[in-house]
Structures are given as C-alpha cells and as structure tokens.
PDB file of C-alpha atoms in Angstrom:
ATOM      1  CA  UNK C1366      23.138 -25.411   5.549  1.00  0.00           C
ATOM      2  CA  UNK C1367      26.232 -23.836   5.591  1.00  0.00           C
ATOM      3  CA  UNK C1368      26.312 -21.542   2.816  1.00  0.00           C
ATOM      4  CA  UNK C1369      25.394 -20.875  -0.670  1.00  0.00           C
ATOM      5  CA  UNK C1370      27.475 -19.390  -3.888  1.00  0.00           C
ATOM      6  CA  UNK C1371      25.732 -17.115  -5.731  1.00  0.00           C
ATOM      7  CA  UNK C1372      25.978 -18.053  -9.826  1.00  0.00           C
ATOM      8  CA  UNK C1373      28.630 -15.450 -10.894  1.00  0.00           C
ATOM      9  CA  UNK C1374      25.993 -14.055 -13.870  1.00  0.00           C
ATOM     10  CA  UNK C1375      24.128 -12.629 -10.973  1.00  0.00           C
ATOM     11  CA  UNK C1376      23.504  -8.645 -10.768  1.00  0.00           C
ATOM     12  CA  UNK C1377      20.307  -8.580  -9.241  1.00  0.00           C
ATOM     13  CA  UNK C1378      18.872  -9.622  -5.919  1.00  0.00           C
ATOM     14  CA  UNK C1379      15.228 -10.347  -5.972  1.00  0.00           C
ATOM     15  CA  UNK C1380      13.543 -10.461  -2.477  1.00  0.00           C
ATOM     16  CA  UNK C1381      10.056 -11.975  -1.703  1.00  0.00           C
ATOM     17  CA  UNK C1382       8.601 -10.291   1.398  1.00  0.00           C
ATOM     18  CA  UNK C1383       5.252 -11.763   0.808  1.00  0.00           C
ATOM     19  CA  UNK C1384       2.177  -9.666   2.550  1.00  0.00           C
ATOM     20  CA  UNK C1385       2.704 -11.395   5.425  1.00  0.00           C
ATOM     21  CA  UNK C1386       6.065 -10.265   5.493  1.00  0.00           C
ATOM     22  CA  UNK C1387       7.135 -13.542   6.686  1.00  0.00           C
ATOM     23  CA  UNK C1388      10.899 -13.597   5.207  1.00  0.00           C
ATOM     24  CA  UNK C1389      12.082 -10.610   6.540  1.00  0.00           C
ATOM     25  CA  UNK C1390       9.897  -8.860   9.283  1.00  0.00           C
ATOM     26  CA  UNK C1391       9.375 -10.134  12.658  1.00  0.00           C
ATOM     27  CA  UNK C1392       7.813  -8.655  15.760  1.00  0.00           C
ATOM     28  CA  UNK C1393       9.131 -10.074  18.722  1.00  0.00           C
ATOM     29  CA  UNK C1394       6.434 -11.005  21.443  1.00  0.00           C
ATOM     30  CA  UNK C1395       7.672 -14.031  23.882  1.00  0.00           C
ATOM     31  CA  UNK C1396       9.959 -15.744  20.979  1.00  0.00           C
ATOM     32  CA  UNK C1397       7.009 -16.013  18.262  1.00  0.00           C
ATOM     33  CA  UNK C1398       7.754 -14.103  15.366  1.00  0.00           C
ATOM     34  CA  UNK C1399       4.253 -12.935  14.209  1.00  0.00           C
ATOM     35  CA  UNK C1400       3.158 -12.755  10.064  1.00  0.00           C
ATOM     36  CA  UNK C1401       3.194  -9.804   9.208  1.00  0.00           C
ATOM     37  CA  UNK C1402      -0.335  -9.175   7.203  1.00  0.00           C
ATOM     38  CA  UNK C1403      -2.588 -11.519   9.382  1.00  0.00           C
ATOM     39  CA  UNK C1404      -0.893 -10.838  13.158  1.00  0.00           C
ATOM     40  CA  UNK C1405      -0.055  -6.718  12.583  1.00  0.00           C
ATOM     41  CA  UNK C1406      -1.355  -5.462   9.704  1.00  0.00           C
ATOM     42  CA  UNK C1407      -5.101  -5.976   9.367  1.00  0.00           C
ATOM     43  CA  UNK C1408      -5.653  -6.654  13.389  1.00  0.00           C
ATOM     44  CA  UNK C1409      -4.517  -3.038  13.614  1.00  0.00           C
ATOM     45  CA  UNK C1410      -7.483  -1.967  10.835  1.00  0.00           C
ATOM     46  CA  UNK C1411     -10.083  -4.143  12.881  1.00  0.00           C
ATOM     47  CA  UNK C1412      -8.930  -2.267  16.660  1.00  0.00           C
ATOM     48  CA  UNK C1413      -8.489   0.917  15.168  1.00  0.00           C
ATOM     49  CA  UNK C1414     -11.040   1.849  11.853  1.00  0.00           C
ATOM     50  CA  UNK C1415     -13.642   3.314  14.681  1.00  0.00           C
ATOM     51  CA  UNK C1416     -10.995   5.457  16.222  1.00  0.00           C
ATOM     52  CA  UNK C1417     -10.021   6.273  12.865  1.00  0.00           C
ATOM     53  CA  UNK C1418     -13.273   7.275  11.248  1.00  0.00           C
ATOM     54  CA  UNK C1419     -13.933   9.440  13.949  1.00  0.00           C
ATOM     55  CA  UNK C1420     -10.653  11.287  14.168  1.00  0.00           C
ATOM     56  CA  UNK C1421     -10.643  11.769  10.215  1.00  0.00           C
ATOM     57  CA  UNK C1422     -14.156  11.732   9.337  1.00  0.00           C
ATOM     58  CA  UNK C1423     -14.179  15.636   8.470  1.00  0.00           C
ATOM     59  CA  UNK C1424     -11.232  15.049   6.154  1.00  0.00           C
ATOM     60  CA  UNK C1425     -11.394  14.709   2.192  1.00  0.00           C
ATOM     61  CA  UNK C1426      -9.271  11.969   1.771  1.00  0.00           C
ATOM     62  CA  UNK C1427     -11.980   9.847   4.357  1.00  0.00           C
ATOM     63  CA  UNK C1428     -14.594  11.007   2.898  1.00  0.00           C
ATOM     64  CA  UNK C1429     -13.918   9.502  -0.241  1.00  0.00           C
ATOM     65  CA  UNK C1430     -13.066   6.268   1.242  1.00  0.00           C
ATOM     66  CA  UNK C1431     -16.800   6.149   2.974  1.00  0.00           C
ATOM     67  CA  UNK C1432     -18.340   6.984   0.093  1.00  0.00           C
ATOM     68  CA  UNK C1433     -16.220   4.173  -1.718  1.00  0.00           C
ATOM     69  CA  UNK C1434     -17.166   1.855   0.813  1.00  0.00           C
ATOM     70  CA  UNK C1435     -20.964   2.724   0.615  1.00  0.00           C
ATOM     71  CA  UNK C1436     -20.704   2.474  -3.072  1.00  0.00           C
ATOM     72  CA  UNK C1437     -19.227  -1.339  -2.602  1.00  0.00           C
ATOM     73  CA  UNK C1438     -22.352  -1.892   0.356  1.00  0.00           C
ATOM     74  CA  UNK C1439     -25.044  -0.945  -2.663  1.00  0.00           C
ATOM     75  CA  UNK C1440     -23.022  -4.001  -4.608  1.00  0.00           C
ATOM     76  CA  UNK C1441     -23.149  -6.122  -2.229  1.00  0.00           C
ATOM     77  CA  UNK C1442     -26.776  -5.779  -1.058  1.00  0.00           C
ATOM     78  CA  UNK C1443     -27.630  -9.186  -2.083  1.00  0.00           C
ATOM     79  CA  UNK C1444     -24.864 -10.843  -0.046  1.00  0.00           C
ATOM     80  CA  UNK C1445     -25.725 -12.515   2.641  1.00  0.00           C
ATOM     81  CA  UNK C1446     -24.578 -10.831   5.928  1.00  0.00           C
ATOM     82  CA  UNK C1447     -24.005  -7.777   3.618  1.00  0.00           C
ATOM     83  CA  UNK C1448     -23.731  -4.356   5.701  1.00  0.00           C
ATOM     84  CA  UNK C1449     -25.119  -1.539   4.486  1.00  0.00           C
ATOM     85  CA  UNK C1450     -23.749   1.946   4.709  1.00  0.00           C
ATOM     86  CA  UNK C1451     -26.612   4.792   5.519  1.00  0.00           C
ATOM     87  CA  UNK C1452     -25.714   8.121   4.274  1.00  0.00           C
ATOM     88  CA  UNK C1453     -25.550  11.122   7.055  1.00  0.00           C
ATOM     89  CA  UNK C1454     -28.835  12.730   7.321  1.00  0.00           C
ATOM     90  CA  UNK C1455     -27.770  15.394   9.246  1.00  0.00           C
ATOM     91  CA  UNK C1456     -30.033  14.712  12.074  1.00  0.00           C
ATOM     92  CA  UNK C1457     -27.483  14.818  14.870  1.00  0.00           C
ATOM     93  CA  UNK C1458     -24.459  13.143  16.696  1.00  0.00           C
ATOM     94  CA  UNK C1459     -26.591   9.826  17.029  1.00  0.00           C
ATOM     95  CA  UNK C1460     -27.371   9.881  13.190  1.00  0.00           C
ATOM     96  CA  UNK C1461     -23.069  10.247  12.748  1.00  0.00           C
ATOM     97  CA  UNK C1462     -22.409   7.831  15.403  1.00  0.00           C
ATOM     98  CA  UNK C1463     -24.997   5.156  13.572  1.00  0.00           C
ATOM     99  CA  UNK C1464     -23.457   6.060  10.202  1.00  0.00           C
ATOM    100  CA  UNK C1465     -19.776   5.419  11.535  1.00  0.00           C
ATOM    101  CA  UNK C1466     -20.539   2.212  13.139  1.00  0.00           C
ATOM    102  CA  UNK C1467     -22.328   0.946   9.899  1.00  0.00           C
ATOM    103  CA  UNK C1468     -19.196   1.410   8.078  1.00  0.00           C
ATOM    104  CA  UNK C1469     -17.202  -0.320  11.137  1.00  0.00           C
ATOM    105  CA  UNK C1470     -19.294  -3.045  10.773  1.00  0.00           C
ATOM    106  CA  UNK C1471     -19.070  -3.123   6.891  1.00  0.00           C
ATOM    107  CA  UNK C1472     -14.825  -3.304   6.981  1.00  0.00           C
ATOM    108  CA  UNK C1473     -15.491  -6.099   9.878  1.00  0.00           C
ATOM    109  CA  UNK C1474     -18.094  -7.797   7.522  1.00  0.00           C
ATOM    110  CA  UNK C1475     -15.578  -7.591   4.300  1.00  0.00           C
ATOM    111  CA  UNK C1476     -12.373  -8.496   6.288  1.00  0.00           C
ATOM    112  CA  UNK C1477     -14.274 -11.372   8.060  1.00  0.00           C
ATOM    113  CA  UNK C1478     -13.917 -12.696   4.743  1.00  0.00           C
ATOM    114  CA  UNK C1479     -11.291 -12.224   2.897  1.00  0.00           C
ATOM    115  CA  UNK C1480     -12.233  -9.406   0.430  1.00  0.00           C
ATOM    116  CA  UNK C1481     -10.550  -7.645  -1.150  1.00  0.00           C
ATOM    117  CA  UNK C1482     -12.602  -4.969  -2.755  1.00  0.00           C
ATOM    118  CA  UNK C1483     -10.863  -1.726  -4.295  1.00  0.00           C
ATOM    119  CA  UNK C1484     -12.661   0.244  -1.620  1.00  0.00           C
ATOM    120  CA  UNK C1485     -11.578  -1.541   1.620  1.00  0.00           C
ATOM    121  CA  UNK C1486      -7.974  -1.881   0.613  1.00  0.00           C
ATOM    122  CA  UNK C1487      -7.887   1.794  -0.185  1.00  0.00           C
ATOM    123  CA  UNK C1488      -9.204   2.638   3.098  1.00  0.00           C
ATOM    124  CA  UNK C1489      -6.839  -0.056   4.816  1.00  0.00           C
ATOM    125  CA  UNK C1490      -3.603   1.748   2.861  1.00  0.00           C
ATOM    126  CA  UNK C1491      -4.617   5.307   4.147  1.00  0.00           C
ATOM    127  CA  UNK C1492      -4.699   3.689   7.400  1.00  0.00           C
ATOM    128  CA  UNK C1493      -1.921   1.780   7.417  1.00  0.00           C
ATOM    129  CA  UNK C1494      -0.340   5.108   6.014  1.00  0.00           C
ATOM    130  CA  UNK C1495      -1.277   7.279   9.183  1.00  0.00           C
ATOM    131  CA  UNK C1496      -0.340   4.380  11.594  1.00  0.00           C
ATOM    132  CA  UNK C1497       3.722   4.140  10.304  1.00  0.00           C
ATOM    133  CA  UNK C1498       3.255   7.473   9.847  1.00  0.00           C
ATOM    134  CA  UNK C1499       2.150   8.456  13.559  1.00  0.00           C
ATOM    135  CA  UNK C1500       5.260   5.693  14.827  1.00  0.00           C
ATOM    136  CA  UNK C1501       1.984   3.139  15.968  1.00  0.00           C
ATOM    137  CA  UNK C1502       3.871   0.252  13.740  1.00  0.00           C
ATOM    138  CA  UNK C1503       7.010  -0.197  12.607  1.00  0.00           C
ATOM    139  CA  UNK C1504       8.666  -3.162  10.200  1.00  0.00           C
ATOM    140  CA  UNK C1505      10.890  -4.954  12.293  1.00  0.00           C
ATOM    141  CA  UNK C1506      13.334  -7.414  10.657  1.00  0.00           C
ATOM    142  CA  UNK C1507      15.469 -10.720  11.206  1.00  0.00           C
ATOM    143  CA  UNK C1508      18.884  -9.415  12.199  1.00  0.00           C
ATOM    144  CA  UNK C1509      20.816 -10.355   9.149  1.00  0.00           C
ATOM    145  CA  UNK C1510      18.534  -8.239   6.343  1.00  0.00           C
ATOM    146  CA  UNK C1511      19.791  -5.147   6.803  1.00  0.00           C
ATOM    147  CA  UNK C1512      23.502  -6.102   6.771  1.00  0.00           C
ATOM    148  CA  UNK C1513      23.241  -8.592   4.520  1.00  0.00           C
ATOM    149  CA  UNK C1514      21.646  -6.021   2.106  1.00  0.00           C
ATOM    150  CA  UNK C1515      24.453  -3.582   2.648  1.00  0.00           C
ATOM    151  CA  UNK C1516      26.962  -5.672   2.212  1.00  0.00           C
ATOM    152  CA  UNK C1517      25.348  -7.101  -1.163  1.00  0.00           C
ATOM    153  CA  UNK C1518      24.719  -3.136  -2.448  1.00  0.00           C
ATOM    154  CA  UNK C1519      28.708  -2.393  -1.708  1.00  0.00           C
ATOM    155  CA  UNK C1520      30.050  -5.155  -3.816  1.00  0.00           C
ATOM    156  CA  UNK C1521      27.268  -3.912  -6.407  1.00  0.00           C
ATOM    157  CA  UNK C1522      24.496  -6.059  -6.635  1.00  0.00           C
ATOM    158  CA  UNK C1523      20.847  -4.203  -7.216  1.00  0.00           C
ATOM    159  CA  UNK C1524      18.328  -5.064  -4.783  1.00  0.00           C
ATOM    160  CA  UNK C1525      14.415  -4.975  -5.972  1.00  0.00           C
ATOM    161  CA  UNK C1526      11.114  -6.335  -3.476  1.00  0.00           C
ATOM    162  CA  UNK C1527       8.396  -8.317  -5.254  1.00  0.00           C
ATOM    163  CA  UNK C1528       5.339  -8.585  -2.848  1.00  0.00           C
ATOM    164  CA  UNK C1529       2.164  -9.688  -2.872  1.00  0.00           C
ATOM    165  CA  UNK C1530       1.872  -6.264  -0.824  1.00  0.00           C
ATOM    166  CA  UNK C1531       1.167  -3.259  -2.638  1.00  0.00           C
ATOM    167  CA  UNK C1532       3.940  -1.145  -3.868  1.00  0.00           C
ATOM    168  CA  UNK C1533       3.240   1.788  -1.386  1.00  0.00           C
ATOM    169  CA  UNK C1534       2.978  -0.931   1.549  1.00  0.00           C
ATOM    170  CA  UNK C1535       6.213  -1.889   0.902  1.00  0.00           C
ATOM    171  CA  UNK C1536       7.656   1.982   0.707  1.00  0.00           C
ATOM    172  CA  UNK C1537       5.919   2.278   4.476  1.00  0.00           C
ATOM    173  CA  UNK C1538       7.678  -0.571   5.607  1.00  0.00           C
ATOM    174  CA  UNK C1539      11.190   0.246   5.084  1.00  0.00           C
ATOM    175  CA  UNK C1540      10.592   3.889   4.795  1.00  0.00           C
ATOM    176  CA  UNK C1541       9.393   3.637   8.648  1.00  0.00           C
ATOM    177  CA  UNK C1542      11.152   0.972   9.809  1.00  0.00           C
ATOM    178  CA  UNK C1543      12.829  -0.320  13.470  1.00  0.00           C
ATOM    179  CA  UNK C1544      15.685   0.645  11.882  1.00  0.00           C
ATOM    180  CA  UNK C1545      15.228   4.107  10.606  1.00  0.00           C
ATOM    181  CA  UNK C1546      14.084   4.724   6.561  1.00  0.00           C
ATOM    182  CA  UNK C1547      16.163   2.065   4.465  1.00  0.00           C
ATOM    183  CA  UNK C1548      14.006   2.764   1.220  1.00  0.00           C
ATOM    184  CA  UNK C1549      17.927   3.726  -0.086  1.00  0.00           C
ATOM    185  CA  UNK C1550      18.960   0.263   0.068  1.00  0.00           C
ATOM    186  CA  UNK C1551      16.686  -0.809  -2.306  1.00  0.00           C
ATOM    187  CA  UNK C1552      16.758   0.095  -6.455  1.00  0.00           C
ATOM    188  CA  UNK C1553      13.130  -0.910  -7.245  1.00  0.00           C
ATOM    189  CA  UNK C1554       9.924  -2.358  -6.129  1.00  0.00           C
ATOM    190  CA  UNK C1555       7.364  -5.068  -7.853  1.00  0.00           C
ATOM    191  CA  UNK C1556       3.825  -6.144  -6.769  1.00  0.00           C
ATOM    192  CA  UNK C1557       1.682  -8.652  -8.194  1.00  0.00           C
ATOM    193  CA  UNK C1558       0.433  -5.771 -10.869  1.00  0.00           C
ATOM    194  CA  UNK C1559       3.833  -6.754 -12.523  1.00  0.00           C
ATOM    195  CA  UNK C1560       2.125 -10.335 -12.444  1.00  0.00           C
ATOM    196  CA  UNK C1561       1.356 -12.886  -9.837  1.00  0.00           C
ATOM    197  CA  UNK C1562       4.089 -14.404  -7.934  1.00  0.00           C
ATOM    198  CA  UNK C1563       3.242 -18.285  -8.987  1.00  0.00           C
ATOM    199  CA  UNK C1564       3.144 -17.337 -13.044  1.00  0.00           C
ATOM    200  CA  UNK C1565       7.186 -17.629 -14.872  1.00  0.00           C
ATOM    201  CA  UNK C1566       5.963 -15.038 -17.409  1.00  0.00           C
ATOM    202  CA  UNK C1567       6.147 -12.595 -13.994  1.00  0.00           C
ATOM    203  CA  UNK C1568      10.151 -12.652 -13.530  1.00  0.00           C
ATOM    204  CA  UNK C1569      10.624 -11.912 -17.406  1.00  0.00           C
ATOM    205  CA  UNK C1570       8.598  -8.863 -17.091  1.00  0.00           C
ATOM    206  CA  UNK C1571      10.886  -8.123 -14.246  1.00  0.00           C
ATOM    207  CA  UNK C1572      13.604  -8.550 -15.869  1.00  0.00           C
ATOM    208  CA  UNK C1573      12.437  -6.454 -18.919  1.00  0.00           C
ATOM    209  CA  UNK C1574      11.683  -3.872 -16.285  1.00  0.00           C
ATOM    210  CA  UNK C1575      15.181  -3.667 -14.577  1.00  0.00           C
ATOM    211  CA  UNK C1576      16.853  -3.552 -18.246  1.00  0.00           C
ATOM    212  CA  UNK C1577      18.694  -7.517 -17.637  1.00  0.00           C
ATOM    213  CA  UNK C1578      18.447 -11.201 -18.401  1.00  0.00           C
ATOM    214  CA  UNK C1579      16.412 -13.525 -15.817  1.00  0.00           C
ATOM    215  CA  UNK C1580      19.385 -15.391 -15.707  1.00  0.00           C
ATOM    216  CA  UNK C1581      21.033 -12.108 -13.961  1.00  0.00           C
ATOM    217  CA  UNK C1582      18.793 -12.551 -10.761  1.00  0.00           C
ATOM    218  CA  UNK C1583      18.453 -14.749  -7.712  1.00  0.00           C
ATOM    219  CA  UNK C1584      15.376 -15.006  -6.437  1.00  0.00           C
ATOM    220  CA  UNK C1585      15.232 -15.159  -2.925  1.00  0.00           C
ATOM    221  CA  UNK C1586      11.573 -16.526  -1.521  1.00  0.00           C
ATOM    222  CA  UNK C1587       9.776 -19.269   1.270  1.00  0.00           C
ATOM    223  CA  UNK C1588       7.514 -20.169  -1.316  1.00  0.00           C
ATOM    224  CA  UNK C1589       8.326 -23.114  -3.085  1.00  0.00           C
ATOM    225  CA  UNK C1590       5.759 -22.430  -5.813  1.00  0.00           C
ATOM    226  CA  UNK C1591       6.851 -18.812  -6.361  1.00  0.00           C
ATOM    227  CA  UNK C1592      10.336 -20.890  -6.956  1.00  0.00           C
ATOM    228  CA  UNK C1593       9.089 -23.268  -9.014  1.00  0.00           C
ATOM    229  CA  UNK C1594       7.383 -20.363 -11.377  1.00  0.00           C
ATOM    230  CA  UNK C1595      10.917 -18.341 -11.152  1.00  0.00           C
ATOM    231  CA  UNK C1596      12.780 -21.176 -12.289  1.00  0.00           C
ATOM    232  CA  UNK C1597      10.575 -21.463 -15.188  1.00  0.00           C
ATOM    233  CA  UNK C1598      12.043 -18.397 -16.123  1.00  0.00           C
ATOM    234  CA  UNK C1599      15.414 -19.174 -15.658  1.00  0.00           C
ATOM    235  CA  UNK C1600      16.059 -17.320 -12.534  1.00  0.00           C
ATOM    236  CA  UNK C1601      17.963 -18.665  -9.765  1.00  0.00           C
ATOM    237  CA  UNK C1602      16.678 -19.295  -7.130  1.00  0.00           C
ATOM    238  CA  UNK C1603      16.874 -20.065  -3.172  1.00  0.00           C
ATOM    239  CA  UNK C1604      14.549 -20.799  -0.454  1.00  0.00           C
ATOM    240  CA  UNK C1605      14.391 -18.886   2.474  1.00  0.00           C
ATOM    241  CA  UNK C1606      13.960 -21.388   5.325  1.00  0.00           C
ATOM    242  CA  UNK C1607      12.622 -19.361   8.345  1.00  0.00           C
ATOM    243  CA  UNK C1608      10.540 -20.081  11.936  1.00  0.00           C
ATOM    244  CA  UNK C1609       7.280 -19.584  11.332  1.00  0.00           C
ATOM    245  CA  UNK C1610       7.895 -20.404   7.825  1.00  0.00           C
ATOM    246  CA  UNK C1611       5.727 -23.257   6.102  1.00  0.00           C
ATOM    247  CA  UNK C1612       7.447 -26.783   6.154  1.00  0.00           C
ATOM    248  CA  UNK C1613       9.234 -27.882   3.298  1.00  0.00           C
ATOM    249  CA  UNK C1614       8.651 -31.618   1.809  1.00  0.00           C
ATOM    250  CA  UNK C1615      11.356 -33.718   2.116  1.00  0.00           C
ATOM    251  CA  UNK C1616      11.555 -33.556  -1.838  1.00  0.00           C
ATOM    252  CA  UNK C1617      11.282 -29.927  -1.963  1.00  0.00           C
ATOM    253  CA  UNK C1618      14.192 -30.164   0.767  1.00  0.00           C
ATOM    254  CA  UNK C1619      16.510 -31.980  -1.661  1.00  0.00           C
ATOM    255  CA  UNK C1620      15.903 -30.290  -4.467  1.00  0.00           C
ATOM    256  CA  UNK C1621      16.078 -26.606  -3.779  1.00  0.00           C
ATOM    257  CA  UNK C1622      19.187 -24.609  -2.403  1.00  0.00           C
ATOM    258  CA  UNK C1623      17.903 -23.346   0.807  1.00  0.00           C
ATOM    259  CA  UNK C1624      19.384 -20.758   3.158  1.00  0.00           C
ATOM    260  CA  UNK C1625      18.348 -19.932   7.143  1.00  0.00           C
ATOM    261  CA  UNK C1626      19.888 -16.884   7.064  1.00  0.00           C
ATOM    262  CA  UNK C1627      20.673 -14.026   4.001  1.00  0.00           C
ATOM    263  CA  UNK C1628      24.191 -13.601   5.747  1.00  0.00           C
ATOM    264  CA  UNK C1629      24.709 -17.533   3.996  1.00  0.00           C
ATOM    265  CA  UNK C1630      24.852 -16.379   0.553  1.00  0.00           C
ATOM    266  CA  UNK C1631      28.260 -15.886  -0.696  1.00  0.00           C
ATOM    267  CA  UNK C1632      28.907 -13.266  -3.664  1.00  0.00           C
ATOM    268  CA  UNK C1633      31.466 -14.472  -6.413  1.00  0.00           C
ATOM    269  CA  UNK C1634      33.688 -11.602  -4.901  1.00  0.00           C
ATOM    270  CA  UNK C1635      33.644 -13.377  -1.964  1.00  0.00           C
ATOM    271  CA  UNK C1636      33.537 -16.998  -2.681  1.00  0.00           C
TER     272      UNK C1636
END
C-alpha cells in the first residue's frame, strides 16, 4: 500500500470510529492496542458502578438513573437471571448498602449480556461522562489521526465522525483526549440515529445533512460491510487496514482501496 488519491469531487471526509473505537484510538499496554468499547469502556462501568453509586447516590442526576434502572428490573422480572432493584426503605446503612449492590448486580446482569436498555446506557454515559471528565480515561489515538486531520482541514476538506457510539461519546472522546480537546478539528458528528452503519440509505441522509452530494465524501471505515452499504450510495470509499483490525478476505483485499495509515491518502492538491 503505498498511497491512495483521493477522487478530486471530494469535500468531505467521513470517519468511522466504530464503538470500539478500533480505527483511531489505541491504548498502549505491552504492544496490544486494546478496542476501545469492550477493553476500556464498559470494563471501566463493571470496576467502577459500586464506587460510583456510592459517591453520587445523593445526587439528582443518579437518582434518576436508579430509578430508571428499577423501572427496567420490574420489565424484566420474568427474565431468567433477572435482578431486581428494592427501593430504599429507609431502615439504615445496611438497607442502602443492599439497595446499591442490587443495582450493581442488575448493570452486571444486563451487561453480562449485551443489553442495551435505555436505562443502562444512560447510566453508562453519565459515567463515562464523570470518568473523562475526572482525567480517569482518555482517547488515545494512532499517531497519524491527528496530523493527518490537520493537514486535511488546512487544504479545506470538512471532517464529520459516524459511530456506532453515541453522539455525546464521541464529543468525550476528542473533547478529553491524550492530546488535549480536538472537538475543533471536526465540523459534525453522526450516530446510528442518522441510520445504521450497514444500510446505503444512511450516507444520503448524511449527505442531505452536511448540505452535499454522496459523491462529495470518502468514507473512511474497517468494516467492509459499512463499505459495501456506502458504496451503494455512491460514496467513496477506503478501508482502514489496522492491528487489531478484523482480517480482510482475499477478495475483499482486491477489491477495495485500502490504506494502513490516514497519512496515505493524497488530496488532489497534493497529488
């Protein structure tokens, strides 16, 4: 791979961060670069939702997230393995102890599989929240984004993110970053609310959104069925090839322009 031209009719630079992250965030740890959502993200929410309840349980904002989450419990009563979520009866610091650890044990029950309920994600974002907040994680990236993006916002380009992860994830990310807030850097966010990421009718609405033709963007993503979808659309496209990355077919390898690196792409300024 030694390069790749970008289609003079481009404006825009779409990037696919995924909500594992796993284009453009790493977190070094003995040479394995880590994804994002499954190694960071919700392991911190698991290790740190008792510390957390009991720091902010007093608090409005956690409040309504237990009450949320005890709402979802009554739901899910006849689940198997469901967890229910006692209300405080005021009896003492044993009764608030037992109701805290029921709703521990309720996010460990929902996350064990996969959920992803209204309630538990909004208690995961206001966690999440505090944590960048507080400096306990920060979005660490591959040492060409950030240069690569600057370089691609001085000879004009627009940059937007379309993740999987939530709008305001994304806004914690680069907003409280290894590298300082970069937030500027970027002109516009998208999350699967916009559409999901494997469905062409997604990128038109982008493109609607930003105010330009599909044929105006490159698409930048590791998925090859996010690519596929884009193309649909008639966006360009490239795939991100990256370790720790799923493994391309050899088919897949032929037939899409891939890239190991965003410093590869060359703009028609530059070509």
């Amino acid at each position: 791979m030694v390069g790749l031209s970008v289609p003079a009719e481009v404006t825009v630079i779409l990037l696919d961060i995924e909500a594992r992250w796993r284009q453009m965030v790493r977190r070094d740890g003995g040479g394995r670069r880590a994804g994002w959502g499954q190694d960071i993200l919700f392991p911190y929410i698991k290790d740190n939702v008792l510390e957390y309840l009991q720091t902010h349980w007093e608090e409005e904002e956690c409040r309504q997230d237990v009450s949320l989450l005890r709402k979802q419990a009554e739901e899910d009563a006849h689940l198997d393995g469901a967890v229910p979520i006692p209300a405080v009866s005021g009896d003492g610091a044993d009764d608030l102890r037992q109701t805290i650890q029921a709703v521990v044990d309720n996010v460990h029950w929902q996350m064990s599989l996969d959920r992803k309920t209204t309630a538990l994600k909004q208690l995961q974002g206001h966690m999440w929240r505090a944590a960048f907040t507080a400096g306990h994680v920060k979005g660490e990236f591959f040492a060409d984004v950030v240069p690569a993006v600057r370089k691609w916002k001085a000879a004009g380009m627009k940059v937007y993110i379309y993740s999987s992860g939530s709008i305001e994830a994304q806004k914690l990310l680069f907003g409280h970053s290894a590298e300082g807030d970069i937030l500027e850097l970027f002109d516009g966010h998208f999350d699967t609310k916009i559409g999901h990421k494997v469905e062409s009718e997604s990128y038109r609405k982008i493109a609607d959104s930003i105010g330009c033709s599909t044929s105006n963007i490159l698409f930048l993503t590791d998925v090859t069925l996010e690519a596929s979808a884009a193309e649909e659309a008639d966006v360009h496209v490239a795939v991100v090839v990256r370790p720790g990355n799923a493994g391309l077919t050899d088919d897949e390898k032929t037939y899409y322009r891939l890239i190991t690196s965003f410093s590869e792409l060359r703009l028609p300024s530059s070509s």
